[in-house]
Coordinates of C-alpha atoms in Angstrom, one line a residue:
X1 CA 41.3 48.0 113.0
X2 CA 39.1 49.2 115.6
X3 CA 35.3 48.9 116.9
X4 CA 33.8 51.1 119.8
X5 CA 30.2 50.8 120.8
X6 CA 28.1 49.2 123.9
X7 CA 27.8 45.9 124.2
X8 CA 24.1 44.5 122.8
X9 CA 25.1 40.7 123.2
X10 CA 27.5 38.3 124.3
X11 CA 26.7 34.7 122.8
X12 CA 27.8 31.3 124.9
X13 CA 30.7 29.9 123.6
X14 CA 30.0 27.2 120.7
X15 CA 31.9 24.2 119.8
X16 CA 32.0 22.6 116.4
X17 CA 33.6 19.7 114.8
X18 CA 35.6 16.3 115.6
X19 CA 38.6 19.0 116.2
X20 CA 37.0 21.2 119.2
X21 CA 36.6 24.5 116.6
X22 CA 35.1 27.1 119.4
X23 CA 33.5 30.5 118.2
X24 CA 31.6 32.7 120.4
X25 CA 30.0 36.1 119.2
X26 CA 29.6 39.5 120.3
X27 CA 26.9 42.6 119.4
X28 CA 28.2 45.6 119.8
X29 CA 26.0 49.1 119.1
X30 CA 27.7 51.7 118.0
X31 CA 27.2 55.7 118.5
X32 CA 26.9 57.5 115.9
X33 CA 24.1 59.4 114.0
X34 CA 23.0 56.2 112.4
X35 CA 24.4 53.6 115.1
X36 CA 25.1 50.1 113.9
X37 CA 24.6 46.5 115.0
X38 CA 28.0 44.9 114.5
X39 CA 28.2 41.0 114.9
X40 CA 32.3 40.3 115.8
X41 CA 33.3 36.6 116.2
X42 CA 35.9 35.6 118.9
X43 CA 37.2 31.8 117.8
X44 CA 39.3 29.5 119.7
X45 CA 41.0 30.7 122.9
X46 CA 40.0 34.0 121.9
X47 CA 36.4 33.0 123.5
X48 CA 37.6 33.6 126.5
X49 CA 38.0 37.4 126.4
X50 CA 34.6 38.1 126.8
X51 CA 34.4 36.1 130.2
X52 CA 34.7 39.5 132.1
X53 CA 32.5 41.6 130.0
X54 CA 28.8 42.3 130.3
X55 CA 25.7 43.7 128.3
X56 CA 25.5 47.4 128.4
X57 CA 29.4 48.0 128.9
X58 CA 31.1 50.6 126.9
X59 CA 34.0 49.0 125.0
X60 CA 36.6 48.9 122.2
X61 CA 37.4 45.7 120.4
X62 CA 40.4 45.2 118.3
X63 CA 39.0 43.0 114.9
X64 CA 40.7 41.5 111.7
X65 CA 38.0 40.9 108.3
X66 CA 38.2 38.2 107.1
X67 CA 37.3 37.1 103.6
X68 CA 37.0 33.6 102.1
X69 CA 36.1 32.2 98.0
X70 CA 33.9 28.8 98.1
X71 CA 32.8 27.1 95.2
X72 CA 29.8 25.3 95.4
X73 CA 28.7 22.2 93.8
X74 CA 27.3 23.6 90.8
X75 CA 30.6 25.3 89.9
X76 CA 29.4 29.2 91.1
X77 CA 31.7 31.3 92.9
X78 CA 30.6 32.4 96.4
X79 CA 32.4 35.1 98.9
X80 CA 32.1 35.7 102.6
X81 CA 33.4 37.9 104.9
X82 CA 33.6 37.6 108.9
X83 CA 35.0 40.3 111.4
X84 CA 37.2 38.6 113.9
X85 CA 37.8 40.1 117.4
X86 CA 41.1 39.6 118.9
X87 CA 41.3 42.2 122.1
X88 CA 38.8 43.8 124.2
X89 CA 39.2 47.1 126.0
X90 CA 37.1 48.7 128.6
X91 CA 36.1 51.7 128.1
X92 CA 34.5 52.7 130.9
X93 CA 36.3 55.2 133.1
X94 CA 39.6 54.2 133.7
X95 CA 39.2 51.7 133.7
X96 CA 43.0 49.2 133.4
X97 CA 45.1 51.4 134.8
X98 CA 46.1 52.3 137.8
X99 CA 46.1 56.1 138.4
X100 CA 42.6 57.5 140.6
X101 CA 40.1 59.4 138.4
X102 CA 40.7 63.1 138.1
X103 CA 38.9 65.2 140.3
X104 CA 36.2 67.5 138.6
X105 CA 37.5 70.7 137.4
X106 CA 35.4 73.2 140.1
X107 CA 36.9 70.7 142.7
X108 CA 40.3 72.7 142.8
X109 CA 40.7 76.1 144.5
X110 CA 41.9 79.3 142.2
X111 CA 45.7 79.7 142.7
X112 CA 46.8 82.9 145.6
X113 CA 48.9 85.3 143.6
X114 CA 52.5 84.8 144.3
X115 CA 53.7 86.9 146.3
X116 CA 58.0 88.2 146.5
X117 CA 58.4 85.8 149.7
X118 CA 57.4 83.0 148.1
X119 CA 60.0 83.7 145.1
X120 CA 63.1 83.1 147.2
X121 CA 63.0 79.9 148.6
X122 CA 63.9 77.8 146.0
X123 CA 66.9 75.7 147.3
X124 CA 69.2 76.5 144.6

């Protein structure tokens, strides 16, 4: 699945545990009518994606849900969910690849009409 929005937040990396467990969460806003908050967790070397991303960029991130059953000590039944991320894309002009941006449209010049010299010279 798939998230687009602007980036709200971008949390510090967080280690937990004897074992090095590292999470690090990211906001992002979508835009739509009613836009939404969504909270996306990166964990392990996955932290590390957000390094080159900043608050207020335009991006889409790549997520898994997650879903888990604990039982507590008293026997009841709990559920959680989590959104993981797993890739981040710009989406800010073209940005990752490699072609220039397209010039405006009212940047080109209307085509001459061909004309019957032009029509010959085809090398074939």
């Amino acid at each position: 699945m798939e998230v687009q929005g602007k980036i709200k937040m971008i949390d510090d990396t967080k280690t937990y545990g004897n074992n090095g467990f590292r999470k690090r969460e990211l906001v992002i806003t979508t835009e739509e009518q009613y836009p939404q908050h969504i909270m996306i967790e990166f964990v392990q070397d996955k932290t590390d994606l957000l390094n080159n991303f900043q608050v207020g960029q335009n991006v889409k991130v790549s997520i898994n849900l997650r879903g888990r059953e604990w039982t507590n000590p008293q026997g009841e039944v709990k559920y959680f969910n989590s959104i993981q991320g797993w890739r981040v894309e710009a989406m800010d002009g073209a940005a990752g690849s490699n072609m220039p941006p397209m010039p405006p449209v009212d940047a080109f010049e209307p085509a001459n009409e061909l004309n019957e010299e032009d029509h010959d010279d085809l090398p074939f």
